[in-house]
PDB file of C-alpha atoms in Angstrom:
ATOM      1  CA  ALA A   1     -16.469  -0.285  18.223  1.00 85.00           C
ATOM      2  CA  ILE A   2     -14.531  -3.457  17.449  1.00 84.00           C
ATOM      3  CA  LYS A   3     -13.559  -3.845  21.097  1.00 87.00           C
ATOM      4  CA  LEU A   4     -17.222  -3.525  22.136  1.00 88.00           C
ATOM      5  CA  GLY A   5     -18.400  -5.922  19.414  1.00 89.00           C
ATOM      6  CA  ILE A   6     -15.890  -8.620  20.408  1.00 87.00           C
ATOM      7  CA  SER A   7     -16.739  -8.099  24.055  1.00 88.00           C
ATOM      8  CA  GLN A   8     -20.433  -8.645  23.338  1.00 91.00           C
ATOM      9  CA  LEU A   9     -19.749 -11.635  21.081  1.00 89.00           C
ATOM     10  CA  LEU A  10     -17.575 -13.390  23.668  1.00 86.00           C
ATOM     11  CA  GLY A  11     -19.546 -12.228  26.678  1.00 90.00           C
ATOM     12  CA  ILE A  12     -16.434 -10.962  28.459  1.00 90.00           C
ATOM     13  CA  PRO A  13     -15.064  -7.465  28.979  1.00 91.00           C
ATOM     14  CA  ILE A  14     -12.241  -6.358  26.674  1.00 89.00           C
ATOM     15  CA  HIS A  15     -10.283  -3.792  28.660  1.00 89.00           C
ATOM     16  CA  ASN A  16      -7.535  -2.970  26.180  1.00 87.00           C
ATOM     17  CA  TYR A  17      -6.426  -3.756  22.661  1.00 85.00           C
ATOM     18  CA  VAL A  18      -3.230  -3.934  20.653  1.00 81.00           C
ATOM     19  CA  LEU A  19      -3.634  -3.378  16.900  1.00 82.00           C
ATOM     20  CA  VAL A  20      -0.786  -4.617  14.725  1.00 75.00           C
ATOM     21  CA  ASP A  21      -0.591  -3.229  11.199  1.00 77.00           C
ATOM     22  CA  MET A  22       1.120  -5.918   9.093  1.00 70.00           C
ATOM     23  CA  ALA A  23       2.229  -3.296   6.569  1.00 67.00           C
ATOM     24  CA  GLY A  24       4.276  -1.635   9.326  1.00 75.00           C
ATOM     25  CA  PHE A  25       6.251  -4.825   9.736  1.00 77.00           C
ATOM     26  CA  VAL A  26       7.940  -4.241   6.364  1.00 84.00           C
ATOM     27  CA  ASP A  27      10.244  -1.744   8.060  1.00 84.00           C
ATOM     28  CA  VAL A  28      10.693  -3.919  11.157  1.00 85.00           C
ATOM     29  CA  ILE A  29      11.725  -6.926   9.059  1.00 88.00           C
ATOM     30  CA  ASP A  30      14.084  -4.826   6.945  1.00 88.00           C
ATOM     31  CA  ILE A  31      15.742  -3.385  10.069  1.00 86.00           C
ATOM     32  CA  LEU A  32      16.270  -6.951  11.317  1.00 87.00           C
ATOM     33  CA  GLY A  33      18.012  -7.830   8.067  1.00 90.00           C
ATOM     34  CA  GLY A  34      15.135 -10.026   6.899  1.00 92.00           C
ATOM     35  CA  ILE A  35      13.552 -13.206   8.235  1.00 93.00           C
ATOM     36  CA  ASP A  36      13.866 -16.884   7.390  1.00 94.00           C
ATOM     37  CA  ILE A  37      10.736 -18.853   6.551  1.00 92.00           C
ATOM     38  CA  ASN A  38      10.372 -22.452   5.409  1.00 91.00           C
ATOM     39  CA  VAL A  39       7.657 -22.181   2.757  1.00 91.00           C
ATOM     40  CA  THR A  40       5.773 -25.487   2.617  1.00 89.00           C
ATOM     41  CA  LYS A  41       3.402 -24.653  -0.237  1.00 88.00           C
ATOM     42  CA  ARG A  42       3.817 -22.488  -3.349  1.00 90.00           C
ATOM     43  CA  VAL A  43       2.010 -19.211  -2.628  1.00 89.00           C
ATOM     44  CA  PRO A  44       0.755 -16.804  -5.288  1.00 88.00           C
ATOM     45  CA  THR A  45       1.411 -13.207  -4.308  1.00 85.00           C
ATOM     46  CA  PRO A  46      -1.346 -10.589  -4.442  1.00 79.00           C
ATOM     47  CA  GLY A  47       0.814  -8.140  -6.334  1.00 75.00           C
ATOM     48  CA  ASN A  48       2.979  -5.487  -4.789  1.00 74.00           C
ATOM     49  CA  PRO A  49       2.000  -4.408  -1.292  1.00 68.00           C
ATOM     50  CA  ARG A  50       1.270  -0.734  -0.768  1.00 68.00           C
ATOM     51  CA  ASP A  51       4.558   1.163  -0.508  1.00 68.00           C
ATOM     52  CA  ALA A  52       6.493  -1.881  -1.780  1.00 72.00           C
ATOM     53  CA  LYS A  53      10.227  -1.298  -1.858  1.00 79.00           C
ATOM     54  CA  HIS A  54      10.650  -3.550  -4.913  1.00 85.00           C
ATOM     55  CA  GLU A  55       8.665  -5.786  -7.252  1.00 87.00           C
ATOM     56  CA  VAL A  56       7.540  -9.102  -5.788  1.00 86.00           C
ATOM     57  CA  PRO A  57       7.490 -12.325  -7.822  1.00 90.00           C
ATOM     58  CA  LYS A  58       4.178 -13.837  -8.948  1.00 90.00           C
ATOM     59  CA  PHE A  59       4.798 -16.819  -6.641  1.00 91.00           C
ATOM     60  CA  ILE A  60       6.763 -17.561  -3.498  1.00 90.00           C
ATOM     61  CA  GLU A  61       8.276 -20.970  -4.065  1.00 92.00           C
ATOM     62  CA  ILE A  62       8.576 -23.934  -1.688  1.00 93.00           C
ATOM     63  CA  GLY A  63      11.713 -24.151   0.443  1.00 93.00           C
ATOM     64  CA  LYS A  64      13.728 -22.117   2.871  1.00 94.00           C
ATOM     65  CA  GLN A  65      13.421 -18.465   1.965  1.00 91.00           C
ATOM     66  CA  HIS A  66      15.179 -15.409   3.336  1.00 95.00           C
ATOM     67  CA  MET A  67      12.615 -12.618   2.991  1.00 94.00           C
ATOM     68  CA  ASP A  68      12.875  -8.890   3.300  1.00 93.00           C
ATOM     69  CA  GLY A  69       9.869  -6.959   4.591  1.00 90.00           C
ATOM     70  CA  THR A  70       8.207  -6.494   1.212  1.00 90.00           C
ATOM     71  CA  LEU A  71       8.414 -10.188   0.337  1.00 92.00           C
ATOM     72  CA  ALA A  72       7.315 -11.282   3.839  1.00 91.00           C
ATOM     73  CA  LEU A  73       4.228  -9.092   3.593  1.00 89.00           C
ATOM     74  CA  ALA A  74       3.456 -10.473   0.122  1.00 88.00           C
ATOM     75  CA  TYR A  75       3.755 -13.980   1.643  1.00 89.00           C
ATOM     76  CA  ALA A  76       1.462 -13.180   4.573  1.00 86.00           C
ATOM     77  CA  ARG A  77      -1.280 -11.345   2.649  1.00 82.00           C
ATOM     78  CA  PRO A  78      -2.826 -13.653   0.027  1.00 80.00           C
ATOM     79  CA  ARG A  79      -6.356 -14.854   0.680  1.00 76.00           C
ATOM     80  CA  SER A  80      -6.645 -16.735  -2.610  1.00 75.00           C
ATOM     81  CA  ALA A  81      -3.610 -18.979  -1.979  1.00 72.00           C
ATOM     82  CA  ASP A  82      -5.614 -21.429   0.117  1.00 78.00           C
ATOM     83  CA  SER A  83      -7.976 -20.201   2.841  1.00 75.00           C
ATOM     84  CA  ASP A  84      -8.255 -17.708   5.656  1.00 77.00           C
ATOM     85  CA  TYR A  85      -6.838 -20.437   7.903  1.00 78.00           C
ATOM     86  CA  GLY A  86      -3.794 -20.796   5.671  1.00 81.00           C
ATOM     87  CA  ARG A  87      -3.401 -17.028   5.621  1.00 83.00           C
ATOM     88  CA  MET A  88      -3.550 -16.889   9.422  1.00 82.00           C
ATOM     89  CA  ALA A  89      -0.925 -19.641   9.629  1.00 83.00           C
ATOM     90  CA  ARG A  90       1.374 -17.724   7.264  1.00 85.00           C
ATOM     91  CA  GLN A  91       0.908 -14.568   9.350  1.00 84.00           C
ATOM     92  CA  GLN A  92       1.750 -16.496  12.524  1.00 82.00           C
ATOM     93  CA  CYS A  93       4.812 -17.846  10.748  1.00 85.00           C
ATOM     94  CA  VAL A  94       5.941 -14.320   9.845  1.00 86.00           C
ATOM     95  CA  VAL A  95       5.442 -13.097  13.427  1.00 81.00           C
ATOM     96  CA  GLY A  96       7.306 -16.148  14.776  1.00 82.00           C
ATOM     97  CA  SER A  97      10.165 -15.512  12.343  1.00 87.00           C
ATOM     98  CA  ILE A  98      10.364 -11.892  13.502  1.00 84.00           C
ATOM     99  CA  GLU A  99      10.632 -13.179  17.066  1.00 80.00           C
ATOM    100  CA  ASN A 100      13.477 -15.514  15.989  1.00 82.00           C
ATOM    101  CA  ALA A 101      15.283 -12.630  14.277  1.00 84.00           C
ATOM    102  CA  LEU A 102      15.140 -10.430  17.382  1.00 79.00           C
ATOM    103  CA  THR A 103      18.534 -11.425  18.762  1.00 78.00           C
ATOM    104  CA  PRO A 104      20.327  -9.388  21.429  1.00 78.00           C
ATOM    105  CA  MET A 105      22.723  -8.141  18.723  1.00 79.00           C
ATOM    106  CA  THR A 106      19.978  -6.967  16.352  1.00 78.00           C
ATOM    107  CA  LEU A 107      18.222  -5.276  19.257  1.00 75.00           C
ATOM    108  CA  ALA A 108      21.386  -3.531  20.392  1.00 74.00           C
ATOM    109  CA  LEU A 109      22.344  -2.326  16.914  1.00 78.00           C
ATOM    110  CA  GLY A 110      18.882  -1.426  15.661  1.00 77.00           C
ATOM    111  CA  LEU A 111      16.953  -0.339  18.745  1.00 75.00           C
ATOM    112  CA  PRO A 112      16.254   3.281  17.729  1.00 79.00           C
ATOM    113  CA  ASP A 113      15.124   2.233  14.239  1.00 81.00           C
ATOM    114  CA  LEU A 114      13.095  -0.693  15.620  1.00 77.00           C
ATOM    115  CA  MET A 115      11.334   1.550  18.140  1.00 77.00           C
ATOM    116  CA  SER A 116      10.398   3.953  15.376  1.00 78.00           C
ATOM    117  CA  ALA A 117       9.154   1.137  13.108  1.00 77.00           C
ATOM    118  CA  PHE A 118       7.174  -0.562  15.884  1.00 75.00           C
ATOM    119  CA  GLY A 119       5.751   2.815  16.847  1.00 76.00           C
ATOM    120  CA  SER A 120       4.139   3.184  13.438  1.00 75.00           C
ATOM    121  CA  ALA A 121       3.043  -0.479  13.223  1.00 77.00           C
ATOM    122  CA  VAL A 122       1.542  -1.043  16.671  1.00 80.00           C
ATOM    123  CA  HIS A 123      -1.315   0.924  18.228  1.00 82.00           C
ATOM    124  CA  THR A 124      -2.910   0.347  21.614  1.00 85.00           C
ATOM    125  CA  ASP A 125      -5.173   1.926  24.174  1.00 88.00           C
ATOM    126  CA  ILE A 126      -3.174   0.526  27.111  1.00 87.00           C
ATOM    127  CA  PRO A 127      -2.476   3.457  29.431  1.00 89.00           C
ATOM    128  CA  ARG A 128       1.228   4.229  29.929  1.00 87.00           C
ATOM    129  CA  ASN A 129       0.852   3.957  33.692  1.00 90.00           C
ATOM    130  CA  ARG A 130      -0.191   0.282  33.292  1.00 88.00           C
ATOM    131  CA  LEU A 131       2.660  -0.814  31.004  1.00 83.00           C
ATOM    132  CA  GLY A 132       4.677  -2.038  34.010  1.00 85.00           C
ATOM    133  CA  GLU A 133       1.853  -4.442  34.898  1.00 87.00           C
ATOM    134  CA  TYR A 134       1.829  -5.809  31.352  1.00 82.00           C
ATOM    135  CA  ALA A 135       5.630  -6.198  31.461  1.00 82.00           C
ATOM    136  CA  GLN A 136       5.258  -8.279  34.642  1.00 87.00           C
ATOM    137  CA  LEU A 137       2.643 -10.442  32.905  1.00 85.00           C
ATOM    138  CA  ILE A 138       5.033 -11.017  29.999  1.00 80.00           C
ATOM    139  CA  GLU A 139       7.776 -12.051  32.454  1.00 85.00           C
ATOM    140  CA  LEU A 140       5.381 -14.517  34.125  1.00 87.00           C
ATOM    141  CA  PHE A 141       4.379 -15.829  30.704  1.00 81.00           C
ATOM    142  CA  GLU A 142       8.029 -16.407  29.766  1.00 80.00           C
ATOM    143  CA  GLU A 143       8.724 -18.107  33.128  1.00 85.00           C
ATOM    144  CA  ALA A 144       5.772 -20.455  32.452  1.00 84.00           C
ATOM    145  CA  GLY A 145       7.254 -21.569  29.131  1.00 80.00           C
ATOM    146  CA  GLY A 146       6.360 -18.700  26.797  1.00 73.00           C
ATOM    147  CA  VAL A 147       5.124 -19.391  23.286  1.00 66.00           C
ATOM    148  CA  GLY A 148       6.520 -22.926  23.412  1.00 70.00           C
ATOM    149  CA  ASN A 149       3.872 -23.772  25.997  1.00 71.00           C
ATOM    150  CA  ILE A 150       0.837 -22.378  24.156  1.00 69.00           C
ATOM    151  CA  HIS A 151      -2.127 -24.648  23.578  1.00 68.00           C
ATOM    152  CA  THR A 152      -3.961 -23.914  20.361  1.00 65.00           C
ATOM    153  CA  LEU A 153      -7.485 -24.751  19.342  1.00 62.00           C
ATOM    154  CA  HIS A 154      -7.881 -25.020  15.594  1.00 59.00           C
ATOM    155  CA  LEU A 155     -11.442 -24.344  14.472  1.00 60.00           C
ATOM    156  CA  GLY A 156     -11.333 -24.894  10.765  1.00 60.00           C
ATOM    157  CA  PRO A 157     -11.843 -27.315   7.951  1.00 61.00           C
ATOM    158  CA  PRO A 158     -12.239 -30.231   7.937  1.00 57.00           C
ATOM    159  CA  LEU A 159     -14.708 -29.323  10.698  1.00 50.00           C
ATOM    160  CA  LYS A 160     -12.776 -31.014  13.468  1.00 46.00           C
ATOM    161  CA  PHE A 161     -11.959 -29.525  16.813  1.00 46.00           C
ATOM    162  CA  ILE A 162      -8.304 -30.260  17.436  1.00 46.00           C
ATOM    163  CA  ALA A 163      -6.646 -28.996  20.587  1.00 48.00           C
ATOM    164  CA  HIS A 164      -2.904 -29.412  20.707  1.00 45.00           C
ATOM    165  CA  LYS A 165       0.192 -27.956  22.240  1.00 49.00           C
ATOM    166  CA  THR A 166       2.475 -26.577  19.611  1.00 46.00           C
ATOM    167  CA  PRO A 167       4.989 -23.792  19.157  1.00 49.00           C
ATOM    168  CA  LEU A 168       4.066 -21.104  16.670  1.00 49.00           C
ATOM    169  CA  PRO A 169       4.825 -22.238  13.111  1.00 48.00           C
ATOM    170  CA  ARG A 170       8.238 -21.079  11.963  1.00 46.00           C
TER     171      ARG A 170
END
């Protein structure tokens, strides 16, 4: 239903989807040994995430923070900290930090656990027989500069349309 609704809204066909459950990333981040995030604004936490592995503080303070999965999810979740745009930026930051933490060594040592964690956190309707095509697209994307070459269009307050080339926030 969501795929159809977005397709109608944008006026283009949506052939496949990938759904990422942020709560599933708790295990992924823990398997990676945590992630590093430079917190630029004090963020109130929304309380303990579902299935929290420990208590989270009332606030995540400014500065470089090494976060386990529970704390990273508490950082990414709050809507009341600033705005939906701020929340989206924090979520992008978490995803970018996961990418940074995925070193060849962590992949080699944690691959079985990572596959299991990703399996419960990521759902898609992409047919298995088409995964090779998507892998080729990812290779082409990386050859063209990858995430460092993404152009973003920010549609948010203060009601300005700002297009810029920027890496994902880290």
